[in-house]
Amino acid sequence: MVTFMITMILFAVGVGYVEQNTTVIHKVKDECDFKSVLTNFHQLSYAKITELASETVAFDFYDNSGPSEGYSTFIADFKNNLDDSVFSGQWDIIKDNFDGTSNHALLLSYSTTETNSNNSYINSFSTYIDTLDLKDKIDNCESIVVELDNSDRKALVINKLQLVSGEKQFSAALFQKSHYNKYLYFTEVENDIWFTDGDVVNGPLATLGTLHISGNPIFNGTVYYNPDASGGAFEYYDEDSEGVYNGEPGTEEIDPDVTFSDIANKYKKKLEKNFVSFSDFMETGETVLEVSDISDNSWGVKYYTISVPATCTRVIVNTFGGTGNADLYIRRNHQPTTNNYLEKSENYNNNEKITLKDPQTGTYIIGVYAWSNYSGLNLKVTFFTKEKALFGFSDFASYTAIVPEEEQIDFKNTQALKLDYNSTDYNIDIDDNKIIVNWRGKSDSLQIIHSENTGNESTYEATYIYNDGVDTYTTSGIPFSGFITTEDKRIYLGDHNNSNSGDLCYYDGKLTFHTSNKIYIEDSFIPSELQDFEELNYTEKWNQAQNNRIVDFYDNNNVDSSLNIVTDDYIYIGSGNEYAKENQKIFASLYSFDGKIEVMDYDWISVKDQLTVFGSMMQKERGAVGQFTTTSVKKTVYTNSDYYRYKFFHGIVQGRYWGQSKWYDLFDYSDIDETLYYKPWNRRHYIELYYYVYETVTTSGFYKNYIFDPRFSRGYTPANGAPQDDRALDIIFSGIIEVF
């Protein structure tokens, strides 16, 4: 590259001017060499951030250590270079998401004049610099990592080369923890379910199972296959089935080292530690009795006494841990027995729980009965009151001003809101920035009206309005992550309030809904940014041109909202109460860790035409969205009714008028390889030339129209609660900041 650039300068200035242009030539060579120095330092910083990221689930290593000239000066110089860069536009996605006050950390620091840190990265870099003729022109190299969007999953690494002259050159790279929606479609097991004619997959598809192809479904992204799948990587329905592979490359082997059970277990462990309990909005809890390491022999009983005050609204008694089997009983004013008690809990282990709602004031006696020998048991009793509960205050600021910090709900940016108060299955409706939750079979309802926090694209402030059928509680300014879990209760997602004719929900913001139970998607779900998108009807079938228009709209940064639907169980399109909609459209990432994504009653509902999923789909086993059959389809290649008689002559259809003998050449069919048929048999007044092909036709349910969200491949931060691959790090973009 250096040789090429110098040659071009010689050619431009002419041989006669070489002597007086030697300075220019050396300057260009030095600049190229400095670029090499910066590139090598850039690679070292990549190795360093990869090492740090592999040691932690999230980017939590910001200690605000800074470069030699100070962090704010470093950032100001970098942003100035960025503004003057030839390729500044590619950095627009993150330019406004960090500044001189963002959390940061010093990654690497090298100086030619001061003692350097003794680590393998700097030692190797120092050895490299010592070999260079231009070492005396270099002052220092420094690398920092900067937090973006208050996200613990995404970071910007900035590298600086400073010369003795004071000139500074920069490079940068945007990293994020890898997420599983880098595939449009991902399964572990395919089952005997087929991609067929009429199906279109617009994005990368991956499976660990055997991919079944009937006819010529279209794959407009790379198909990642498992060559070691038990049924082979691909199975084709017949000799005419080939599939259309338009990706670059069309197919590629996948690393089969991913199992859904591993993904699910990691997700559960993270969720267990990262939630806010909705019960705490209603009441605050205080542990009043805690006993550990209890043991007893079969049929033994141990009693514990508690005194419930008038302010107590709920009592929870639970046992846990140890070995064996102990059961739990409680009674007011008297010792309970296995036949005489107020409440009981009898499981086949030591995990027992009793809840008393609105208990009477007085003395209660707890009985721990040994169904079999047990040991190492723990007993815990918690009293709940409403005196310092969040819903006792009109706004979050008043709550934090009055309630001691150690007694406050510990909100964090990424926490899930766990719906665990008076819990049951839930209807969830979304209307732009309003989430409406209704307890199925009960009168409870909750509205969460959220708005984005300034300067943070993934967290919100919200007004909560809860009605228990009698009273209404309202509190504003509450932190909200956009992440809701119902633990093990079913979720029914749809336009239950009929705000959009009962068939469509528009959502605003980055949202995740999770349960370990089934989820039913009863209506279409569309980002609010698409609400007024011209010329697209969300109840009609879309063609490829319409798909491309949506992708372009996303590519131009017009949509920030996203939706994740996550469960261990099945995700159903439709429900027992409401069938899937005609041409239903779901703009979301769907995750079924231990189940399927399937259309409810796919095998006998009518043909619903086209199911569009825009985002990604991840399922343990592939679920069916419809049924198909193979049928003979007539393909007409030529028709004409202008002439009296027709004939075939050396691969050409000819025609002549009534009363004339001249034949006219009309259509050349010599290049058509199919077996051709014609009608009518006497070839008078009309001719039709045709052939038959076998195609797969959907007989119930949907054709598939799957579209990959292009934001997932260019640094978009998914909603809180999106399943992440903690082992991997993705580079979104990277390069030297070229200034001319």
XYZ file of C-alpha atoms in Angstrom:
740
model
C 0.000 0.000 0.000
C 2.859 2.373 0.873
C 4.633 1.572 -2.410
C 1.443 2.185 -4.363
C 0.791 5.577 -2.745
C 4.386 6.764 -3.281
C 4.306 5.643 -6.922
C 1.122 7.607 -7.497
C 2.703 10.753 -6.058
C 5.768 10.376 -8.321
C 3.469 10.028 -11.284
C 1.459 13.074 -10.293
C 4.352 15.511 -9.608
C 6.634 14.337 -12.443
C 10.168 12.933 -12.334
C 11.807 16.380 -12.584
C 10.269 17.401 -9.260
C 11.267 14.335 -7.242
C 14.052 16.126 -5.347
C 11.945 18.998 -4.072
C 9.041 16.639 -3.281
C 11.030 14.210 -1.156
C 9.465 15.778 1.947
C 5.977 14.983 0.634
C 6.936 11.400 -0.111
C 8.357 10.821 3.368
C 5.300 12.428 4.960
C 2.973 10.036 3.134
C 5.156 7.073 4.101
C 5.178 8.173 7.752
C 1.405 8.561 7.741
C 1.030 5.034 6.401
C 3.441 3.738 9.037
C 1.545 5.597 11.765
C -1.650 3.966 10.491
C 0.084 0.613 10.901
C 1.014 1.494 14.491
C -2.561 2.531 15.260
C -3.939 -0.597 13.559
C -1.730 -2.838 15.711
C -2.772 -1.010 18.871
C -6.388 -1.306 17.723
C -5.981 -5.089 17.482
C -4.498 -5.219 20.990
C -7.488 -3.336 22.399
C -9.792 -5.822 20.679
C -7.951 -8.700 22.372
C -8.180 -6.922 25.721
C -11.909 -6.165 25.558
C -12.581 -9.743 24.437
C -10.701 -11.011 27.485
C -12.649 -8.751 29.842
C -15.998 -9.597 28.240
C -15.361 -13.339 28.565
C -14.971 -12.951 32.336
C -18.318 -11.278 33.004
C -21.945 -11.624 31.883
C -22.251 -7.847 31.433
C -19.923 -4.930 30.787
C -19.483 -3.939 34.438
C -15.792 -3.006 34.471
C -16.154 0.809 34.302
C -13.959 2.284 37.061
C -13.724 5.741 35.396
C -9.945 5.487 35.107
C -8.876 7.782 32.289
C -6.181 8.639 29.746
C -3.248 10.965 30.442
C -4.881 14.172 29.164
C -8.153 13.490 31.001
C -11.266 11.707 29.809
C -13.315 14.753 28.733
C -10.435 16.122 26.604
C -9.897 12.682 25.052
C -13.590 12.459 24.090
C -13.716 16.011 22.747
C -10.681 15.362 20.502
C -12.173 12.072 19.305
C -15.530 13.660 18.455
C -13.782 16.457 16.540
C -11.915 13.858 14.475
C -15.153 11.954 13.991
C -16.920 15.044 12.628
C -14.098 15.593 10.111
C -13.923 11.937 9.112
C -14.645 10.796 5.570
C -16.854 8.006 6.958
C -18.452 9.899 9.850
C -21.931 8.799 8.745
C -21.387 5.173 9.792
C -20.950 6.345 13.387
C -24.217 8.294 13.507
C -25.935 5.425 15.307
C -23.843 5.999 18.460
C -22.444 9.565 18.213
C -25.035 11.075 20.539
C -25.066 8.171 23.002
C -21.900 9.078 24.927
C -20.165 12.251 26.071
C -17.512 13.581 28.430
C -19.448 12.356 31.475
C -20.140 8.755 30.397
C -18.830 5.853 32.456
C -15.510 4.639 31.125
C -12.318 2.736 31.880
C -8.735 2.829 30.658
C -8.019 -0.376 28.737
C -4.393 0.035 27.638
C -1.746 2.719 27.962
C 1.695 2.929 26.304
C 4.239 5.746 26.464
C 7.664 6.177 24.876
C 8.792 8.494 27.705
C 7.319 6.945 30.857
C 7.423 3.544 32.552
C 4.712 1.292 31.156
C 2.563 -1.284 32.922
C 4.009 -4.776 33.017
C 1.412 -6.812 31.121
C 1.539 -9.030 28.061
C -0.359 -6.579 25.847
C 1.868 -3.565 26.479
C 5.056 -5.637 26.602
C 4.435 -7.015 23.105
C 3.470 -3.584 21.788
C 6.599 -1.996 23.300
C 8.788 -4.622 21.639
C 7.120 -3.841 18.314
C 7.624 -0.051 18.669
C 11.312 -0.540 19.501
C 11.840 -1.999 16.011
C 10.483 1.082 14.202
C 12.562 3.914 12.747
C 9.831 6.394 13.610
C 9.730 5.532 17.333
C 11.111 8.994 18.190
C 8.060 10.593 16.571
C 5.585 8.695 18.819
C 4.550 10.047 22.213
C 1.900 7.598 23.455
C -0.932 5.215 22.596
C -4.022 4.875 24.824
C -7.243 2.916 24.664
C -10.451 3.479 26.620
C -13.807 1.701 26.767
C -16.932 3.867 27.051
C -20.429 2.913 28.221
C -23.224 3.511 25.708
C -26.917 4.138 26.464
C -26.424 3.030 30.085
C -26.286 -0.464 28.573
C -24.361 -3.302 30.200
C -24.320 -5.177 26.886
C -22.799 -2.637 24.490
C -19.569 -0.603 24.591
C -17.399 1.667 22.460
C -13.620 1.197 22.426
C -11.587 4.251 21.326
C -7.865 4.095 20.566
C -5.550 7.096 20.263
C -2.077 7.452 18.770
C -0.427 10.736 19.830
C 2.733 11.992 18.117
C 5.482 14.132 19.633
C 4.246 16.951 17.382
C 0.911 16.873 19.231
C -1.032 15.368 16.308
C -3.585 12.721 17.311
C -5.010 9.863 15.289
C -7.941 7.708 16.392
C -9.572 4.379 15.735
C -12.735 2.953 17.282
C -14.867 -0.184 17.465
C -18.422 -0.798 18.620
C -18.893 -4.082 20.512
C -21.878 -5.799 22.008
C -22.572 -9.054 23.781
C -23.890 -11.415 21.172
C -27.647 -12.029 21.105
C -29.499 -15.005 19.654
C -31.630 -12.975 17.298
C -28.704 -12.770 14.909
C -30.709 -15.494 13.116
C -34.155 -14.908 11.683
C -35.024 -18.540 12.410
C -33.285 -21.053 14.686
C -34.406 -24.544 15.748
C -32.821 -27.488 17.484
C -35.329 -30.055 16.150
C -37.225 -29.631 12.844
C -39.707 -32.529 13.174
C -41.551 -33.662 10.038
C -42.520 -30.113 9.033
C -41.760 -28.639 5.627
C -40.893 -25.398 3.921
C -43.050 -25.312 0.787
C -43.852 -23.350 -2.361
C -45.032 -19.876 -1.422
C -42.851 -19.661 1.705
C -40.330 -16.804 1.833
C -37.559 -16.536 4.438
C -35.897 -13.112 4.252
C -32.864 -13.566 6.472
C -30.403 -16.055 7.965
C -31.926 -19.424 8.909
C -30.217 -21.950 11.196
C -31.165 -25.413 12.388
C -29.474 -28.302 14.142
C -32.039 -30.707 12.669
C -32.928 -31.887 9.165
C -34.369 -29.157 6.948
C -37.370 -30.417 4.923
C -37.955 -28.846 1.492
C -41.057 -29.383 -0.654
C -41.124 -27.523 -3.935
C -39.190 -24.280 -4.140
C -39.508 -22.131 -1.029
C -37.319 -19.026 -1.255
C -34.467 -18.413 1.199
C -33.174 -14.846 0.825
C -30.479 -15.329 3.451
C -27.831 -17.895 4.275
C -29.189 -21.281 5.408
C -26.963 -22.637 8.218
C -27.251 -26.425 8.348
C -25.955 -29.240 10.540
C -24.105 -31.842 8.438
C -24.332 -34.292 11.359
C -28.132 -34.119 11.729
C -29.500 -37.640 12.216
C -31.730 -37.407 9.139
C -29.145 -35.616 7.042
C -28.800 -31.873 6.599
C -31.607 -31.637 3.987
C -34.556 -33.796 2.933
C -36.306 -33.011 -0.366
C -39.917 -34.055 -0.920
C -39.415 -35.215 -4.535
C -37.101 -34.780 -7.519
C -38.740 -31.453 -8.411
C -38.078 -30.015 -4.950
C -34.921 -27.947 -4.803
C -35.504 -24.746 -2.843
C -34.191 -21.350 -3.937
C -31.083 -20.249 -2.001
C -30.367 -16.566 -2.617
C -28.114 -15.873 0.377
C -24.415 -15.052 0.197
C -23.462 -17.833 0.597
C -26.629 -19.803 -0.049
C -25.807 -22.471 2.555
C -23.144 -22.873 5.228
C -22.380 -25.307 8.041
C -23.345 -24.291 11.582
C -21.490 -24.949 14.815
C -23.777 -27.501 16.537
C -22.415 -26.605 19.988
C -25.567 -24.703 21.044
C -28.310 -26.406 23.074
C -31.561 -24.803 24.058
C -31.403 -26.236 27.579
C -28.176 -24.303 28.223
C -29.743 -21.096 26.939
C -32.879 -21.617 29.036
C -30.953 -22.372 32.244
C -28.813 -19.248 31.906
C -31.893 -17.149 31.271
C -33.673 -18.537 34.337
C -30.680 -17.953 36.607
C -30.402 -14.367 35.482
C -34.135 -13.780 35.927
C -34.097 -15.261 39.453
C -31.750 -12.478 40.564
C -33.077 -9.665 38.433
C -36.705 -8.777 39.114
C -38.914 -6.330 40.983
C -41.902 -7.898 42.741
C -45.269 -6.247 42.055
C -46.338 -7.423 45.517
C -43.864 -4.908 46.930
C -45.825 -2.106 45.260
C -48.803 -3.067 47.423
C -47.048 -4.041 50.649
C -43.659 -3.991 52.325
C -42.336 -7.133 53.953
C -40.475 -7.702 57.218
C -39.031 -11.025 58.348
C -40.317 -11.654 61.880
C -39.157 -15.238 62.398
C -36.272 -17.130 60.839
C -35.084 -20.530 62.055
C -32.419 -22.616 60.306
C -31.160 -26.203 60.409
C -34.332 -27.780 61.837
C -34.503 -31.592 61.967
C -36.935 -34.212 63.261
C -37.874 -37.877 62.948
C -40.915 -39.298 61.192
C -44.270 -38.233 62.698
C -42.573 -35.662 64.934
C -43.910 -32.096 65.200
C -42.315 -28.770 66.131
C -44.335 -25.639 67.009
C -43.514 -21.940 66.536
C -45.644 -18.992 67.697
C -46.125 -15.624 65.993
C -48.193 -12.550 66.954
C -49.907 -10.797 64.020
C -50.500 -7.019 64.489
C -53.492 -5.043 63.228
C -51.366 -3.339 60.528
C -50.477 -6.641 58.868
C -52.147 -7.202 55.479
C -50.481 -10.496 54.574
C -48.462 -13.265 56.250
C -46.212 -15.660 54.338
C -44.841 -18.761 56.085
C -42.488 -20.957 54.139
C -40.016 -23.789 54.680
C -37.182 -24.700 52.328
C -33.851 -26.506 52.037
C -32.517 -29.645 53.653
C -33.480 -33.250 52.984
C -36.548 -35.368 53.768
C -40.198 -34.330 53.822
C -41.813 -31.914 56.283
C -45.329 -30.449 55.940
C -46.555 -27.088 57.184
C -49.742 -26.152 59.115
C -51.007 -23.023 60.879
C -53.896 -22.231 63.244
C -55.044 -19.172 65.204
C -54.871 -19.358 69.034
C -54.378 -23.150 69.023
C -51.789 -25.695 67.982
C -52.652 -27.078 64.537
C -52.972 -30.758 63.793
C -53.059 -32.598 60.478
C -56.860 -32.635 60.821
C -57.497 -29.258 62.450
C -55.812 -26.223 60.921
C -56.472 -22.844 59.302
C -54.178 -23.426 56.294
C -51.750 -26.158 55.268
C -49.063 -26.953 52.682
C -48.262 -30.593 51.878
C -45.709 -31.213 49.144
C -43.434 -34.205 48.611
C -40.372 -32.296 49.832
C -39.451 -29.505 52.247
C -40.583 -26.635 50.021
C -43.840 -25.517 51.651
C -45.639 -22.159 51.611
C -48.710 -20.775 53.403
C -50.142 -17.307 52.661
C -52.669 -15.592 54.942
C -54.349 -12.612 53.266
C -55.852 -9.919 55.530
C -55.329 -12.056 58.668
C -57.114 -11.395 61.952
C -55.039 -9.834 64.709
C -53.823 -12.335 67.283
C -51.612 -15.299 68.040
C -50.922 -17.960 65.445
C -49.144 -21.263 65.979
C -47.141 -22.885 63.172
C -46.734 -26.650 63.115
C -43.927 -28.373 61.169
C -44.884 -32.050 60.838
C -42.406 -34.742 59.812
C -43.930 -36.886 57.106
C -40.560 -38.622 57.056
C -37.187 -37.963 58.661
C -35.905 -34.541 57.687
C -32.900 -32.329 58.444
C -31.357 -28.998 57.422
C -34.817 -27.374 57.120
C -35.239 -23.570 57.167
C -38.359 -21.742 58.380
C -39.151 -18.121 57.497
C -42.138 -15.927 58.409
C -42.749 -12.538 56.757
C -45.318 -9.889 57.729
C -46.489 -7.432 55.062
C -47.975 -3.976 55.623
C -49.077 -1.107 53.380
C -47.621 1.678 55.520
C -44.483 2.171 53.404
C -45.668 0.535 50.162
C -45.035 2.300 46.860
C -48.745 2.631 46.077
C -49.121 4.636 49.279
C -47.396 7.569 47.541
C -48.526 9.694 44.604
C -45.097 9.668 42.954
C -41.741 7.930 43.148
C -39.923 11.046 44.367
C -42.156 11.264 47.476
C -41.606 7.559 48.131
C -37.813 7.838 48.028
C -37.873 10.994 50.155
C -39.822 9.398 53.013
C -39.046 5.648 52.995
C -35.533 4.817 54.296
C -33.226 3.725 51.475
C -32.662 0.270 52.922
C -36.444 -0.329 52.856
C -37.056 0.953 49.317
C -37.670 -1.251 46.293
C -34.309 -1.665 44.579
C -35.070 -0.671 40.983
C -32.400 -1.362 38.375
C -32.378 -0.599 34.654
C -32.682 -4.187 33.465
C -35.002 -5.702 36.063
C -38.193 -7.514 35.168
C -41.465 -6.496 36.794
C -42.779 -9.760 38.263
C -46.595 -9.927 38.397
C -46.955 -11.969 41.568
C -49.756 -10.209 43.444
C -53.099 -12.051 43.513
C -51.669 -13.779 40.460
C -53.511 -15.742 37.784
C -53.332 -15.974 33.981
C -53.198 -12.585 32.261
C -54.663 -10.755 29.274
C -52.107 -8.198 28.102
C -53.024 -5.456 25.675
C -50.650 -2.818 24.264
C -51.807 0.544 22.964
C -48.762 2.611 21.955
C -46.995 3.517 25.239
C -49.728 2.007 27.418
C -49.618 -1.605 28.638
C -52.939 -2.890 29.982
C -52.863 -6.038 32.133
C -56.074 -7.775 33.186
C -56.160 -10.693 35.621
C -58.190 -13.411 33.865
C -61.216 -14.439 35.901
C -60.651 -11.595 38.386
C -61.435 -7.907 38.574
C -57.818 -6.765 38.987
C -56.292 -4.564 36.276
C -53.051 -2.658 35.829
C -52.088 0.097 33.403
C -48.438 1.021 32.841
C -48.069 4.272 30.897
C -44.399 4.741 30.113
C -42.144 7.380 28.575
C -38.462 7.090 27.674
C -35.861 8.397 30.102
C -33.911 11.268 28.558
C -30.559 10.053 27.240
C -31.351 6.362 27.681
C -32.942 4.360 24.889
C -33.855 1.287 26.955
C -35.301 2.486 30.289
C -38.466 4.358 31.110
C -40.437 6.260 33.699
C -43.976 5.043 34.153
C -47.261 5.835 35.793
C -48.817 2.735 37.357
C -52.597 2.586 37.773
C -53.805 -0.521 39.608
C -57.423 -1.392 40.393
C -58.271 -4.384 42.589
C -61.986 -4.224 41.781
C -62.693 -1.865 44.647
C -59.906 0.696 45.017
C -57.620 2.400 42.500
C -53.948 3.095 43.266
C -51.896 5.522 41.164
C -48.186 6.339 41.383
C -46.105 8.193 38.787
C -42.410 8.493 37.942
C -41.631 4.834 38.702
C -38.590 3.297 36.940
C -39.639 0.720 34.343
C -37.361 -1.501 32.259
C -39.989 -2.539 29.691
C -39.600 -6.146 30.918
C -42.587 -7.992 32.454
C -42.708 -11.583 33.700
C -45.712 -13.509 34.999
C -43.489 -16.304 36.394
C -45.506 -19.456 35.612
C -48.846 -17.948 34.522
C -50.192 -17.938 30.971
C -50.118 -14.778 28.882
C -52.736 -13.856 26.256
C -51.448 -11.018 24.061
C -54.033 -9.155 21.998
C -56.224 -6.131 21.402
C -58.593 -7.120 24.198
C -59.825 -3.536 24.660
C -60.692 -3.254 20.951
C -58.683 -0.044 20.569
C -57.867 -1.088 16.968
C -60.972 -3.064 15.939
C -59.855 -6.016 18.067
C -57.276 -7.246 15.548
C -54.172 -5.110 15.984
C -51.901 -3.748 18.719
C -49.421 -0.919 18.195
C -46.540 -0.853 20.678
C -44.133 1.925 21.563
C -40.751 1.275 23.210
C -38.579 -1.757 23.842
C -40.686 -4.416 25.562
C -40.281 -8.030 26.730
C -42.978 -10.373 28.038
C -41.911 -13.610 29.731
C -43.425 -16.641 31.410
C -42.478 -20.264 31.899
C -46.028 -21.161 30.772
C -47.771 -20.832 27.401
C -48.110 -17.559 25.496
C -50.958 -16.907 23.054
C -50.604 -14.196 20.384
C -54.177 -13.477 19.406
C -53.712 -10.410 17.180
C -51.145 -8.590 15.038
C -48.404 -6.608 16.803
C -46.856 -3.634 15.004
C -44.412 -0.904 16.201
C -46.069 2.494 16.604
C -43.548 3.987 14.178
C -45.281 2.000 11.391
C -48.766 3.178 12.298
C -48.915 5.751 9.499
C -46.649 3.954 7.033
C -48.093 4.724 3.604
C -49.599 2.157 1.243
C -49.154 -0.877 3.496
C -52.291 -2.648 4.632
C -51.602 -4.783 7.694
C -54.551 -7.083 6.993
C -53.446 -7.975 3.447
C -50.850 -10.349 2.031
C -47.454 -8.727 1.347
C -45.231 -9.332 -1.658
C -41.437 -9.072 -1.765
C -41.516 -5.397 -2.767
C -43.572 -4.585 0.322
C -41.222 -6.640 2.495
C -38.304 -4.655 1.103
C -40.012 -1.345 1.840
C -40.340 -2.293 5.492
C -36.699 -3.392 5.668
C -35.582 -0.105 4.091
C -37.671 1.842 6.598
C -35.909 0.038 9.445
C -32.513 0.445 7.772
C -32.982 4.221 7.768
C -33.282 4.278 11.596
C -36.989 5.130 11.543
C -37.957 2.484 14.120
C -36.609 2.202 17.673
C -39.329 0.010 19.222
C -38.943 -3.744 19.621
C -40.809 -6.627 21.227
C -39.544 -9.895 22.732
C -41.887 -12.765 23.617
C -40.083 -15.362 25.748
C -41.226 -18.657 27.286
C -40.044 -22.150 28.195
C -43.323 -23.487 26.814
C -45.290 -23.136 23.563
C -45.966 -19.867 21.776
C -49.301 -20.169 20.001
C -50.523 -17.937 17.178
C -54.185 -17.670 18.126
C -55.856 -19.298 21.127
C -58.762 -21.528 22.050
C -60.950 -18.412 22.295
C -59.711 -16.557 19.234
C -58.307 -18.114 16.060
C -55.303 -16.686 14.224
C -56.136 -13.687 12.056
C -56.092 -13.563 8.272
C -52.622 -12.373 7.159
C -51.552 -11.932 10.779
C -48.374 -9.886 11.271
C -46.087 -10.129 14.271
C -43.199 -7.689 14.556
C -41.306 -9.373 17.394
C -38.589 -11.807 18.383
C -40.141 -15.078 19.567
C -38.301 -17.481 21.910
C -39.624 -20.919 22.902
C -36.818 -22.544 24.904
C -38.464 -25.911 25.510
C -41.475 -25.889 23.194
C -42.658 -24.775 19.769
C -43.967 -21.742 17.943
C -47.189 -23.063 16.462
C -50.494 -21.888 15.018
C -53.360 -23.001 17.240
C -55.458 -25.687 15.474
C -53.266 -25.348 12.360
C -54.512 -28.685 11.019
C -58.168 -27.779 10.638
C -58.634 -24.006 10.570
C -59.260 -22.415 7.182
C -56.432 -21.106 4.999
C -55.309 -17.805 6.577
C -53.085 -16.899 3.631
C -49.836 -15.427 4.985
C -48.191 -15.312 8.421
C -45.594 -12.529 8.584
C -43.027 -12.545 11.385
C -40.657 -9.572 11.283
C -37.801 -10.058 13.756
C -36.575 -13.510 14.714
C -37.851 -16.926 15.824
C -36.082 -19.329 18.165
C -37.738 -22.614 19.142
C -36.576 -25.901 20.625
C -38.780 -27.865 18.232
C -40.283 -26.504 15.083
C -44.027 -26.011 15.332
C -46.483 -26.201 12.439
C -48.244 -23.145 11.019
C -50.368 -24.999 8.464
C -50.792 -28.092 6.299
C -50.071 -28.601 2.615
C -50.731 -31.026 -0.179
C -49.022 -31.673 -3.508
C -51.186 -30.989 -6.535
C -50.872 -30.722 -10.308
C -50.992 -27.085 -11.390
C -51.606 -25.959 -14.972
C -49.123 -23.405 -16.396
C -50.302 -21.665 -19.569
C -47.462 -20.444 -21.815
C -49.435 -19.064 -24.780
C -52.986 -18.232 -25.869
C -54.407 -16.673 -29.061
C -57.892 -16.258 -30.561
C -57.217 -13.930 -33.510
C -56.980 -16.604 -36.231
C -59.258 -19.194 -37.771
C -56.854 -22.143 -37.766
C -53.642 -22.950 -35.856
C -50.858 -25.474 -36.353
C -47.429 -26.408 -34.961
C -44.469 -26.246 -37.319
C -40.839 -26.910 -36.210
C -41.363 -25.558 -32.681
C -43.485 -22.575 -33.735
C -47.217 -21.933 -33.307
C -48.634 -20.668 -36.620
C -52.019 -19.218 -37.487
C -53.995 -18.294 -40.624
C -57.127 -16.270 -41.257
C -60.408 -17.598 -42.684
C -60.245 -18.054 -46.403
C -56.495 -17.508 -46.590
C -53.681 -19.969 -47.179
C -50.812 -17.963 -45.652
C -49.577 -19.102 -42.251
C -48.143 -16.559 -39.801
C -45.485 -17.352 -37.146
C -46.989 -16.550 -33.738
C -44.999 -18.143 -30.905
C -41.680 -20.031 -30.601
C -41.920 -22.816 -28.018
C -38.806 -24.743 -29.059
C -36.837 -23.777 -25.911
C -39.494 -24.991 -23.474
C -38.368 -28.275 -21.890
C -41.719 -29.225 -20.354
C -44.197 -31.653 -21.928
C -46.641 -29.328 -23.694
C -50.391 -29.798 -24.213
C -52.847 -27.786 -26.291
C -56.550 -27.250 -26.739
C -58.958 -27.349 -28.476
C -58.176 -30.596 -30.256
C -59.128 -29.248 -33.716
C -57.093 -26.038 -33.254
C -59.850 -23.809 -34.655
C -60.699 -20.237 -33.562
C -58.563 -20.501 -30.440
C -55.323 -22.049 -29.190
C -53.946 -22.550 -25.681
C -50.505 -24.065 -25.043
C -49.781 -25.300 -21.518
C -47.971 -27.786 -19.290
C -48.413 -29.176 -15.757
C -46.158 -28.936 -12.734
C -46.535 -30.340 -9.243
C -46.675 -27.688 -6.506
C -47.284 -27.733 -2.782
C -50.437 -25.872 -1.796
C -51.401 -24.888 1.750
C -54.730 -26.471 2.732
C -55.027 -25.016 6.270
C -53.246 -22.338 8.262
C -50.592 -20.119 6.705
C -47.928 -19.661 4.109
C -44.783 -18.326 5.772
C -43.356 -14.832 5.234
C -40.424 -14.409 7.645
C -38.342 -11.219 7.584
C -35.120 -10.538 9.504
C -34.921 -7.280 11.471
C -31.853 -5.564 9.922
C -31.111 -3.653 13.132
C -29.858 -6.849 14.780
C -26.757 -6.865 12.580
C -25.685 -3.265 13.178
C -25.466 -2.492 16.871
C -29.108 -2.102 17.872
C -29.581 -2.621 21.610
C -32.388 -5.180 22.119
C -35.045 -4.758 24.793
C -34.194 -5.703 28.364
C -34.967 -9.398 28.772
C -33.827 -10.411 25.270
C -31.876 -13.694 25.582
C -28.148 -13.054 25.186
C -25.170 -15.253 24.368
C -22.810 -14.445 27.237
C -19.975 -16.415 25.661
C -19.626 -14.330 22.509
C -18.820 -10.755 21.526
C -19.975 -9.168 18.268
C -18.122 -6.365 16.474
C -20.753 -4.093 14.953
C -18.299 -1.866 13.130
C -14.646 -1.007 13.505
C -11.986 1.102 11.827
C -9.504 3.965 11.771
C -11.042 7.451 11.782
C -9.698 8.784 8.486
C -9.371 12.598 8.407
C -8.313 14.409 5.236
